[in-house]
XYZ file of C-alpha atoms in Angstrom:
695
model
C 103.798 -106.985 -117.338
C 104.623 -104.865 -114.550
C 104.562 -101.501 -116.123
C 105.177 -97.719 -114.729
C 105.840 -98.802 -110.825
C 108.237 -96.159 -110.868
C 105.792 -93.183 -111.189
C 103.545 -94.063 -108.743
C 104.747 -91.726 -106.428
C 104.831 -88.789 -108.695
C 101.011 -89.291 -109.596
C 100.252 -89.095 -105.400
C 100.357 -85.481 -105.843
C 98.267 -86.121 -108.893
C 95.500 -87.501 -106.905
C 93.454 -83.730 -106.728
C 93.265 -83.539 -109.957
C 89.599 -81.930 -110.699
C 87.062 -84.911 -112.454
C 85.094 -84.508 -115.066
C 81.505 -83.660 -112.664
C 78.580 -83.567 -115.273
C 75.732 -81.349 -113.838
C 72.455 -82.956 -115.639
C 69.431 -81.453 -114.838
C 67.962 -84.562 -114.489
C 64.066 -84.683 -112.941
C 63.436 -87.351 -109.655
C 62.066 -89.911 -109.222
C 61.881 -92.270 -106.400
C 63.450 -95.263 -105.649
C 61.830 -98.346 -104.183
C 63.660 -99.614 -100.963
C 63.976 -103.207 -100.893
C 60.964 -105.005 -98.510
C 63.217 -107.509 -97.362
C 65.954 -106.878 -94.809
C 69.213 -107.334 -94.709
C 70.643 -111.276 -94.233
C 72.093 -111.881 -91.210
C 75.825 -112.997 -90.972
C 75.944 -115.316 -88.063
C 79.085 -116.032 -85.998
C 81.390 -118.710 -87.592
C 85.250 -119.403 -86.373
C 85.624 -118.502 -90.469
C 84.357 -115.040 -90.112
C 85.876 -112.209 -88.657
C 83.953 -111.117 -84.954
C 82.137 -107.506 -86.021
C 81.240 -109.314 -89.155
C 78.619 -111.854 -87.305
C 76.333 -108.663 -86.259
C 76.579 -107.511 -89.862
C 72.790 -106.789 -89.112
C 72.503 -108.354 -86.280
C 69.771 -105.807 -85.719
C 67.874 -106.958 -89.026
C 67.575 -102.944 -88.898
C 67.701 -101.271 -92.902
C 68.927 -97.650 -92.862
C 65.357 -95.810 -94.605
C 65.808 -92.660 -96.106
C 65.167 -90.732 -92.947
C 67.875 -92.448 -90.906
C 70.901 -93.058 -93.041
C 73.799 -90.495 -92.632
C 72.631 -87.066 -94.226
C 74.964 -85.890 -96.706
C 73.970 -82.129 -97.514
C 74.081 -81.687 -101.163
C 77.868 -80.773 -102.516
C 77.081 -79.360 -105.687
C 81.050 -78.382 -106.685
C 82.266 -75.582 -108.984
C 82.334 -77.319 -112.395
C 84.150 -76.955 -115.423
C 81.841 -79.667 -117.599
C 78.554 -78.476 -117.695
C 76.350 -79.950 -119.952
C 71.820 -79.294 -119.860
C 69.954 -82.278 -119.342
C 68.454 -83.586 -123.475
C 68.018 -86.806 -123.793
C 65.905 -87.779 -126.502
C 65.026 -90.599 -123.772
C 63.088 -87.452 -122.118
C 61.867 -86.131 -125.404
C 59.172 -89.273 -126.815
C 56.465 -91.428 -125.172
C 57.475 -94.827 -124.478
C 54.148 -97.414 -124.954
C 54.630 -98.666 -121.086
C 53.842 -102.837 -120.247
C 50.739 -103.211 -118.754
C 51.278 -105.717 -115.681
C 51.304 -108.734 -116.220
C 48.390 -111.304 -115.672
C 50.115 -114.563 -114.173
C 48.708 -118.265 -114.749
C 50.575 -121.082 -113.345
C 52.737 -122.825 -114.421
C 55.689 -125.105 -114.091
C 57.747 -123.039 -115.912
C 59.757 -120.038 -115.507
C 58.713 -117.121 -118.113
C 61.850 -115.716 -119.675
C 61.113 -111.966 -118.506
C 61.086 -113.408 -115.086
C 57.592 -112.498 -114.518
C 55.566 -113.845 -112.418
C 58.323 -115.359 -110.764
C 56.518 -113.951 -107.580
C 52.620 -113.916 -107.682
C 52.719 -111.214 -104.915
C 54.689 -108.571 -106.583
C 54.944 -109.804 -110.604
C 57.542 -107.705 -111.891
C 60.290 -108.518 -109.692
C 63.598 -109.296 -111.015
C 62.214 -108.922 -114.335
C 64.030 -106.122 -117.106
C 64.548 -102.695 -117.095
C 63.382 -102.490 -112.771
C 66.007 -100.666 -110.409
C 68.930 -101.811 -108.648
C 68.375 -102.231 -104.965
C 70.400 -100.493 -102.044
C 71.207 -101.723 -98.859
C 72.220 -97.580 -97.923
C 71.298 -94.536 -99.357
C 72.519 -93.260 -102.257
C 75.706 -90.391 -101.486
C 75.375 -88.166 -105.225
C 77.235 -84.974 -105.182
C 74.301 -83.060 -105.025
C 71.696 -85.623 -103.343
C 70.100 -86.196 -106.332
C 71.860 -87.352 -109.373
C 75.365 -85.534 -109.639
C 78.259 -88.369 -109.369
C 79.733 -88.443 -105.718
C 81.807 -85.359 -104.623
C 84.084 -85.379 -101.588
C 82.118 -84.112 -98.157
C 84.687 -81.507 -98.065
C 82.915 -80.253 -101.902
C 86.021 -80.673 -103.175
C 86.185 -83.127 -106.275
C 86.975 -86.528 -105.391
C 90.636 -88.002 -106.683
C 90.641 -88.941 -109.750
C 89.747 -92.554 -110.742
C 92.528 -93.240 -113.263
C 95.530 -92.057 -110.142
C 93.357 -93.645 -107.594
C 94.006 -96.513 -110.005
C 97.792 -96.239 -110.231
C 98.355 -95.450 -106.781
C 96.532 -98.113 -104.906
C 96.363 -101.069 -106.928
C 99.180 -102.918 -108.502
C 100.172 -104.769 -111.694
C 102.168 -107.487 -110.543
C 101.397 -111.117 -112.257
C 101.244 -113.556 -109.230
C 99.432 -117.227 -110.357
C 96.417 -118.078 -107.458
C 98.387 -121.153 -106.387
C 95.007 -123.495 -106.307
C 91.737 -122.089 -108.530
C 91.747 -122.179 -111.813
C 90.905 -119.446 -114.861
C 87.475 -121.015 -115.284
C 86.406 -119.778 -111.731
C 87.513 -116.306 -112.512
C 85.580 -116.938 -116.307
C 81.915 -118.591 -114.234
C 81.814 -115.498 -112.037
C 81.776 -113.104 -115.059
C 79.051 -115.637 -116.480
C 77.139 -115.267 -113.329
C 76.882 -111.858 -113.247
C 76.308 -110.614 -116.773
C 73.089 -113.488 -116.023
C 72.009 -111.134 -113.131
C 72.972 -107.608 -114.562
C 73.805 -105.023 -117.008
C 73.371 -101.830 -116.300
C 71.226 -99.593 -118.505
C 72.886 -97.393 -121.580
C 76.377 -98.206 -120.599
C 79.043 -100.460 -122.478
C 82.483 -100.068 -122.283
C 82.709 -103.747 -123.571
C 82.388 -102.547 -127.146
C 82.349 -98.618 -128.996
C 79.777 -96.198 -127.090
C 77.178 -94.366 -129.914
C 77.672 -91.727 -126.994
C 81.175 -89.949 -127.328
C 83.185 -87.878 -124.195
C 85.947 -88.506 -125.573
C 86.743 -89.005 -129.214
C 88.797 -92.058 -131.082
C 91.981 -89.973 -130.341
C 91.233 -89.959 -126.878
C 91.369 -86.088 -127.030
C 88.244 -84.791 -124.377
C 84.753 -83.323 -126.525
C 84.440 -79.636 -126.053
C 81.421 -79.181 -123.087
C 79.357 -77.061 -125.524
C 79.166 -80.784 -127.994
C 79.320 -83.413 -125.598
C 76.164 -85.574 -124.678
C 74.427 -84.972 -121.193
C 75.486 -88.748 -120.436
C 78.985 -87.936 -119.692
C 80.937 -88.556 -117.411
C 84.763 -89.460 -118.844
C 87.655 -90.471 -116.740
C 90.429 -87.696 -117.203
C 93.978 -88.854 -117.853
C 96.430 -87.164 -115.200
C 99.188 -84.791 -117.241
C 102.008 -87.335 -116.124
C 100.057 -91.114 -116.878
C 102.520 -93.845 -117.698
C 101.163 -95.095 -120.543
C 98.452 -92.364 -121.818
C 101.160 -89.264 -122.271
C 102.863 -91.537 -124.793
C 99.726 -90.609 -126.962
C 98.506 -87.477 -125.972
C 95.550 -89.344 -124.523
C 93.420 -86.844 -122.710
C 90.745 -89.162 -121.321
C 88.771 -91.886 -120.901
C 84.899 -92.664 -122.547
C 82.978 -93.067 -119.955
C 79.026 -92.486 -119.980
C 76.546 -93.005 -117.360
C 73.988 -95.393 -116.582
C 70.277 -94.498 -117.243
C 68.948 -94.629 -114.321
C 64.412 -94.664 -113.613
C 64.143 -90.422 -114.041
C 65.047 -91.284 -118.054
C 62.602 -94.146 -117.983
C 58.705 -92.987 -118.045
C 57.592 -96.451 -117.253
C 58.492 -95.640 -113.571
C 56.590 -94.047 -110.711
C 58.933 -90.588 -110.131
C 58.810 -88.139 -106.991
C 60.527 -84.752 -107.031
C 62.669 -85.399 -103.741
C 64.206 -88.622 -103.726
C 67.699 -89.870 -105.182
C 67.693 -91.247 -109.001
C 68.042 -95.036 -108.704
C 70.261 -96.593 -112.049
C 68.366 -99.609 -113.825
C 69.123 -103.537 -115.038
C 68.141 -104.283 -118.345
C 68.357 -108.431 -117.647
C 66.734 -110.092 -115.228
C 67.777 -110.499 -111.617
C 67.666 -114.284 -111.093
C 70.178 -117.078 -111.522
C 68.123 -118.323 -114.962
C 70.173 -119.010 -117.897
C 68.986 -114.732 -119.301
C 72.182 -115.261 -120.943
C 71.604 -118.248 -122.864
C 68.160 -117.637 -123.734
C 66.767 -113.913 -123.456
C 65.253 -111.534 -121.222
C 61.968 -111.802 -122.913
C 59.611 -113.839 -125.638
C 61.085 -111.320 -128.487
C 64.233 -111.989 -128.296
C 64.056 -115.970 -127.121
C 62.687 -116.456 -130.252
C 64.819 -114.597 -132.532
C 67.680 -117.845 -131.469
C 65.433 -120.737 -130.835
C 65.247 -123.578 -133.439
C 61.850 -124.144 -132.875
C 62.055 -127.704 -133.579
C 63.424 -130.673 -131.186
C 63.291 -128.044 -127.950
C 66.643 -127.109 -129.418
C 68.306 -123.775 -129.571
C 69.395 -121.681 -132.682
C 72.737 -123.034 -133.873
C 74.514 -122.937 -137.110
C 76.975 -125.697 -137.958
C 80.579 -125.447 -139.346
C 82.976 -128.313 -139.473
C 80.343 -131.060 -137.381
C 80.191 -128.585 -134.255
C 77.494 -126.495 -132.969
C 78.748 -122.969 -132.565
C 76.228 -119.994 -132.344
C 73.995 -117.984 -134.831
C 75.374 -115.293 -136.753
C 74.871 -111.626 -135.221
C 72.878 -109.807 -138.361
C 74.440 -106.840 -136.482
C 78.383 -108.189 -136.814
C 79.626 -104.698 -137.704
C 78.541 -102.687 -134.697
C 78.796 -106.262 -132.004
C 82.037 -107.060 -133.211
C 85.454 -105.409 -134.028
C 85.625 -107.515 -137.464
C 89.066 -107.669 -139.172
C 87.566 -109.018 -142.461
C 83.915 -110.066 -143.439
C 85.165 -113.977 -142.999
C 85.688 -113.425 -138.874
C 81.948 -114.356 -136.728
C 80.321 -112.424 -134.432
C 78.375 -114.548 -132.070
C 74.316 -113.785 -131.283
C 72.771 -114.976 -127.914
C 70.641 -114.190 -125.062
C 73.079 -111.534 -124.524
C 74.809 -108.864 -125.554
C 77.681 -109.715 -124.532
C 78.800 -113.077 -125.562
C 81.155 -111.914 -127.882
C 83.655 -109.813 -124.949
C 85.997 -111.916 -124.630
C 87.125 -115.826 -125.514
C 86.397 -117.540 -121.782
C 82.712 -115.257 -121.867
C 82.174 -116.942 -125.615
C 83.306 -120.210 -124.853
C 81.627 -121.153 -121.337
C 78.439 -118.938 -123.295
C 78.477 -121.319 -126.016
C 79.636 -124.784 -123.519
C 75.791 -123.746 -121.886
C 74.512 -123.581 -125.373
C 75.397 -126.961 -126.243
C 74.147 -128.330 -122.883
C 70.449 -127.339 -123.765
C 71.019 -128.779 -126.883
C 72.553 -132.048 -125.632
C 69.566 -132.235 -122.911
C 67.139 -131.663 -125.116
C 68.518 -134.459 -127.585
C 68.368 -136.848 -124.769
C 64.680 -135.847 -124.132
C 63.834 -136.270 -127.218
C 64.787 -139.592 -127.327
C 63.299 -140.751 -124.139
C 60.297 -138.798 -125.199
C 60.075 -139.082 -128.485
C 56.084 -138.123 -127.784
C 56.683 -134.634 -126.446
C 56.787 -131.369 -129.211
C 59.380 -128.541 -129.593
C 57.668 -126.164 -126.647
C 57.866 -129.426 -124.251
C 60.957 -130.589 -125.269
C 62.030 -126.547 -125.259
C 61.091 -126.112 -121.878
C 62.084 -129.189 -119.805
C 65.341 -128.701 -121.197
C 65.833 -125.303 -120.001
C 64.718 -126.154 -116.491
C 66.780 -128.551 -116.628
C 69.913 -126.654 -117.819
C 69.105 -123.754 -115.146
C 68.764 -126.100 -112.307
C 72.552 -127.552 -113.548
C 73.978 -124.204 -113.243
C 71.934 -123.238 -110.180
C 73.970 -126.308 -108.110
C 76.863 -124.918 -109.528
C 76.866 -121.717 -108.570
C 75.757 -122.730 -104.841
C 77.456 -125.823 -104.303
C 81.066 -125.242 -106.048
C 81.385 -121.520 -106.910
C 80.286 -119.574 -104.482
C 81.641 -122.068 -101.785
C 85.182 -120.852 -103.037
C 84.218 -117.161 -102.881
C 82.714 -116.870 -100.112
C 83.500 -120.113 -97.644
C 81.445 -122.995 -97.272
C 80.845 -122.334 -93.181
C 80.097 -118.592 -94.163
C 77.563 -120.093 -96.599
C 76.230 -122.937 -94.489
C 75.467 -120.701 -91.231
C 74.014 -118.257 -93.504
C 71.350 -120.066 -95.103
C 72.465 -120.148 -98.430
C 73.810 -124.133 -99.023
C 72.545 -126.973 -96.677
C 74.670 -130.707 -96.172
C 71.988 -133.093 -98.378
C 71.871 -136.181 -99.002
C 69.891 -137.487 -102.756
C 66.520 -135.326 -103.244
C 66.283 -133.486 -100.431
C 63.661 -130.571 -101.318
C 64.505 -127.452 -99.258
C 61.620 -125.395 -99.256
C 63.192 -121.624 -97.882
C 61.320 -119.658 -100.867
C 60.078 -116.428 -99.847
C 58.125 -114.025 -101.645
C 58.591 -111.636 -99.640
C 62.332 -110.981 -100.369
C 63.038 -108.620 -103.458
C 65.201 -110.300 -105.922
C 66.668 -107.287 -107.114
C 70.295 -107.203 -107.284
C 72.215 -104.591 -105.104
C 73.549 -101.772 -106.213
C 76.569 -102.085 -103.978
C 76.465 -105.973 -105.130
C 77.101 -105.263 -109.049
C 79.258 -101.992 -108.404
C 81.509 -102.580 -106.094
C 81.789 -105.991 -104.465
C 81.076 -108.496 -107.467
C 83.759 -106.649 -109.365
C 86.432 -107.070 -106.537
C 86.861 -110.168 -108.547
C 88.836 -108.670 -111.491
C 92.010 -108.565 -109.932
C 91.187 -112.456 -111.055
C 91.906 -112.048 -114.745
C 94.750 -112.999 -116.516
C 95.888 -111.078 -119.594
C 96.975 -114.164 -121.632
C 94.610 -117.192 -122.853
C 97.325 -120.825 -122.340
C 96.401 -123.506 -125.362
C 96.849 -126.497 -123.903
C 96.257 -130.145 -125.202
C 94.429 -133.148 -124.205
C 97.756 -133.866 -122.426
C 97.895 -130.151 -120.479
C 100.741 -128.961 -122.449
C 100.575 -125.473 -122.934
C 101.085 -125.290 -126.970
C 101.195 -121.164 -126.797
C 98.610 -118.533 -125.238
C 95.956 -115.503 -126.242
C 96.935 -111.542 -126.046
C 93.641 -111.501 -124.381
C 93.728 -107.262 -125.098
C 94.090 -108.823 -129.080
C 90.717 -110.462 -129.305
C 88.196 -108.423 -127.391
C 85.374 -108.458 -129.321
C 86.832 -110.923 -132.047
C 85.476 -114.526 -130.784
C 86.318 -115.661 -134.429
C 90.250 -116.985 -132.839
C 87.712 -119.355 -131.201
C 87.182 -121.189 -134.458
C 90.456 -121.088 -135.954
C 92.402 -124.890 -135.746
C 91.643 -126.590 -131.991
C 91.696 -123.594 -130.201
C 88.114 -123.704 -128.738
C 88.820 -127.045 -127.270
C 92.504 -125.630 -126.188
C 91.338 -122.687 -124.664
C 88.592 -124.804 -122.883
C 91.407 -126.611 -121.482
C 93.178 -123.850 -120.379
C 90.343 -122.608 -118.396
C 90.339 -126.082 -116.268
C 94.395 -125.598 -116.282
C 95.628 -121.869 -116.377
C 95.759 -120.204 -112.582
C 93.922 -117.595 -111.863
C 95.703 -114.195 -111.597
C 95.600 -114.733 -107.166
C 92.377 -112.465 -105.739
C 94.049 -109.234 -104.505
C 95.112 -105.995 -105.379
C 96.700 -106.194 -108.475
C 95.401 -105.927 -112.102
C 96.242 -106.953 -114.638
C 97.725 -105.230 -116.974
C 96.226 -106.005 -119.810
C 92.673 -105.228 -117.965
C 94.351 -101.791 -116.628
C 96.004 -100.162 -119.453
C 94.648 -101.631 -122.752
C 91.153 -102.606 -121.977
C 89.324 -102.694 -125.554
C 92.438 -100.776 -127.058
C 90.619 -101.563 -130.432
C 94.174 -101.305 -132.927
C 95.731 -98.416 -130.355
C 98.801 -98.587 -128.545
C 97.094 -98.413 -125.509
C 92.862 -98.984 -123.929
C 90.533 -98.246 -120.831
C 91.367 -99.154 -117.494
C 89.055 -101.462 -115.625
C 89.666 -100.351 -112.091
C 89.151 -96.801 -113.189
C 85.945 -97.686 -115.223
C 84.932 -99.578 -111.860
C 85.629 -96.678 -109.782
C 84.339 -94.275 -111.999
C 80.657 -96.382 -112.007
C 81.249 -96.743 -107.659
C 80.844 -92.537 -108.128
C 78.267 -92.530 -111.226
C 76.093 -94.333 -108.796
C 76.863 -92.687 -106.155
C 77.500 -95.883 -103.773
C 77.709 -94.972 -99.738
C 80.935 -94.647 -98.710
C 83.072 -97.489 -97.475
C 82.833 -96.134 -94.315
C 79.673 -96.211 -94.004
C 79.597 -99.796 -95.174
C 81.667 -101.072 -92.391
C 79.202 -99.876 -90.251
C 75.879 -101.121 -91.841
C 78.111 -104.294 -91.692
C 78.752 -104.311 -88.111
C 82.818 -102.861 -87.660
C 83.225 -99.707 -86.012
C 83.114 -96.633 -88.010
C 86.522 -95.042 -88.955
C 87.273 -91.416 -87.512
C 90.984 -91.606 -87.859
C 92.967 -93.506 -90.279
C 94.532 -95.681 -87.827
C 90.853 -96.875 -87.045
C 90.885 -98.421 -90.696
C 93.976 -100.969 -89.580
C 91.835 -103.243 -88.415
C 91.033 -104.221 -91.586
C 93.656 -102.730 -94.188
C 97.409 -102.523 -94.024
C 98.719 -99.449 -92.789
C 100.732 -99.349 -95.885
C 97.406 -99.317 -97.916
C 96.072 -96.843 -95.963
C 98.899 -94.583 -96.398
C 98.119 -94.626 -100.201
C 94.551 -93.872 -98.965
C 95.067 -91.091 -97.287
C 98.034 -89.700 -99.523
C 94.563 -90.090 -102.234
C 91.707 -89.056 -100.709
C 90.739 -85.136 -98.631
C 88.425 -87.470 -95.978
C 88.012 -90.382 -94.588
C 84.069 -90.661 -95.267
C 85.063 -90.363 -99.180
C 86.978 -93.719 -99.862
C 85.119 -94.805 -102.422
C 83.404 -98.446 -101.415
C 85.213 -100.182 -104.634
C 88.331 -99.324 -103.541
C 88.145 -99.460 -99.724
C 86.454 -103.116 -99.788
C 89.281 -104.096 -102.464
C 91.905 -103.224 -99.903
C 90.991 -105.513 -96.971
C 92.507 -108.539 -95.979
C 90.019 -111.504 -96.801
C 87.952 -113.892 -94.343
C 89.718 -117.073 -93.150
C 87.821 -119.348 -96.264
C 86.931 -116.743 -98.378
C 88.358 -114.536 -100.904
C 86.580 -111.424 -99.824
C 87.137 -109.045 -96.815
C 84.349 -109.053 -94.596
C 82.723 -105.353 -95.555
C 82.156 -107.425 -99.570
C 81.934 -110.493 -97.559
C 78.954 -109.044 -96.020
C 77.325 -107.445 -99.843
C 77.716 -110.928 -100.613
C 76.277 -113.106 -98.730
C 73.669 -110.839 -98.587
C 72.808 -110.363 -101.555
C 73.286 -114.016 -102.786
C 70.765 -115.595 -99.982
C 68.343 -113.046 -101.575
C 68.785 -114.645 -105.050
C 68.050 -117.959 -104.013
C 65.613 -117.492 -100.982
C 63.403 -114.522 -103.578
C 63.680 -117.621 -106.970
C 59.708 -119.741 -106.552
C 61.405 -121.950 -108.406
C 65.030 -122.778 -107.193
C 65.991 -125.564 -107.886
C 65.786 -127.542 -104.900
C 62.643 -126.140 -103.845
C 59.714 -129.534 -102.899
C 56.580 -127.490 -104.169
C 54.586 -130.359 -106.291
C 53.856 -128.104 -109.617
C 56.975 -127.340 -110.166
C 59.094 -129.588 -108.534
C 61.623 -131.873 -109.863
C 61.144 -135.439 -108.306
C 63.239 -136.513 -105.258
C 65.245 -138.581 -107.813
C 65.642 -136.347 -110.779
C 67.039 -133.646 -108.181
C 69.704 -136.496 -106.602
C 70.912 -136.065 -110.410
C 70.791 -132.517 -110.692
C 73.133 -132.394 -107.950
C 75.587 -134.631 -109.802
C 76.177 -131.507 -112.321
C 79.330 -129.833 -112.610
C 81.553 -127.755 -114.438
C 84.494 -130.472 -115.043
C 80.884 -132.365 -117.283
C 79.655 -129.302 -118.531
C 83.508 -129.067 -120.561
C 83.742 -132.246 -121.207
C 80.103 -132.942 -122.784
C 80.464 -129.839 -125.033
C 84.407 -130.063 -126.766
C 84.857 -131.036 -129.694
C 87.512 -133.483 -128.508
C 87.678 -133.488 -125.002
C 88.003 -136.497 -123.215
C 89.516 -135.903 -119.806
C 88.992 -133.347 -116.805
C 89.891 -132.756 -113.102
C 86.514 -133.506 -111.113
C 86.798 -130.318 -110.040
C 87.654 -128.407 -112.742
C 88.008 -124.734 -110.527
C 90.552 -125.981 -109.056
C 94.095 -126.624 -110.326
C 95.068 -130.123 -111.301
C 96.528 -131.765 -108.354
C 97.326 -135.424 -106.349
C 93.641 -134.345 -104.919
C 92.264 -133.832 -107.898
C 93.594 -135.449 -111.299
C 92.643 -135.545 -114.726
C 90.421 -138.546 -115.426
C 88.357 -139.388 -118.760
C 85.271 -138.149 -118.996
C 83.485 -141.134 -118.581
C 84.631 -141.564 -115.147
C 82.699 -137.883 -113.780
C 79.293 -138.325 -112.614
C 76.620 -137.970 -115.025
C 73.078 -136.953 -114.302
C 71.060 -139.340 -116.302
C 68.218 -137.949 -118.155
C 66.312 -141.315 -118.496
C 64.987 -140.554 -115.104
C 62.767 -137.889 -117.022
C 61.591 -140.504 -119.504
C 57.046 -140.899 -119.550
C 56.458 -137.996 -117.110
C 52.797 -137.211 -115.936
C 52.047 -134.961 -118.794
C 51.791 -135.228 -122.238
C 51.604 -133.036 -125.510
C 47.955 -131.964 -124.603
C 48.703 -130.000 -121.142
C 51.963 -128.834 -121.869
C 50.624 -125.158 -123.005
C 48.876 -125.461 -119.821
C 52.683 -124.521 -118.688
C 53.327 -121.095 -119.745
C 52.523 -118.091 -117.760
C 50.130 -115.947 -119.754
C 50.444 -112.038 -119.209
C 49.355 -109.013 -121.407
C 52.986 -107.955 -121.997
C 52.397 -106.394 -125.292
C 55.332 -108.058 -126.952
């Protein structure tokens, strides 16, 4: 769906269109600097030489050392006083948790780190590698170093990024979709959602800009340029955009009057399948069956589906009362069919494991079955993340050099837990580096038969927040096979028109622009610029536009020069997305630096990481060897309705080296090794953390 390319040159002239600058009189809070130092990217033939220097000094900028950005308060056309009701209420803040030794994770991530029990819990700050670059030094969205507004996010999206449809020659759409599972598991920005209609309206339903006297203080809408190739057809003036809540709106977070605001994430930071199990005891109680260790499901036509959402009319875009809307551990479960299918697969996998454990251990009660099934499900998921999925993106050699993965045999343990490492998700990771992979999204979803023949396709924008299509006919299996057969879009500078012009269109002719939203979110979060991050990651700081050509093509540098007043204005999410990939990886060196740092921390900061040999929480060596047989192919096979065959490496396209085989030929985790463990029902109550949160 190549659209509107001819108008790109005209849009360059509009690049300096004033963006809306929402000036708010927030109170200021202190952002805790991460205690841990950045991870080295070590020398490798698979990494550009300068990247190997990435944090060779082991140094992270402190507030006093970071590049100084003078407050830049530009003239604003859109000034709204800060009157958030959140600051008026008197919250009941949770007390610090009291940790008790346990074999199992808490649902809210507390007590994972026994020295810092709240690390990694929901409603905590994102981490930072570099000091924020807010427009006023405190909280306003980023502006140019010249004091001007940055180029309009929609214009940058249209000029710097194309829409060519280039199928990836190696990787399947399931590769992209698993990435969304991981990012939803690790992060969800507080207060802002683009996946369903936001209660805070900055634009009318017809796309008209709401006057400043009526707009809420959190508004930061994306203005549509006059000659927009899509939205000018409908006289749309803006795309709704609501700023992420920060620690300054959270009265339970310690504050300091002079330090920059930090955004909050509302889910646990660990790779713990919180999107399946929820992020609190209360949330989990609403989606558990409390029998046989199982998660709650509803059965239709002999198959298990997630429970019905009691808030279906607000959580889904339903066209009739007969359409389903699912309830899960994450509110985004209904966002798109591929995501929903992955969540159903992981839900069914928990229940499959629980059923098997009950057969082997009929004396176990519900709680013990639930906790052990959850533990196994998370371990399989972590193994797939680190040994099947991440090597595609970060490169096996890079991950091995930087100790994210290890060449092990059988049930060898890896004891690399580091309690000094903060597991917080880096803002630069969640807001920029990981979002680069939006370029892999395909605008159509193929329906594929068991003989791997496409029988039709779904238009993505027709089914945002409408999961009922999954249960229609054999669509669940056909879409599952599609994830393992259809190629994802090439990881490049092109973004499918379905997410660039039709995102969450809700029956309208056009919708949002995910690339523009990424750029606007970058500024909302005050991320330091691309030039700052390339310097942080070991490259020479660019002082001329030509200096950028060591990593970015001359054509793309020319586009950047036409858009930005200064090299130092280039948004991280833009500059990083234009870099040439490091050999063996799917990212350029700056994003690779950030991604490697993040997933190192995510691993070593998790006391319950599945490869650890701590006698109080470890799998036996025999069990660990079985966990290492887990694969996404086996998940597809075990949790489909009638999926009977799959290629062994389902993130890779079918080929001579990766042929489709009967499911029974794929390696399987032998759950009989969990029979007759050395504890019984009388002991299992000791396998929990008790804390004095008011749940």
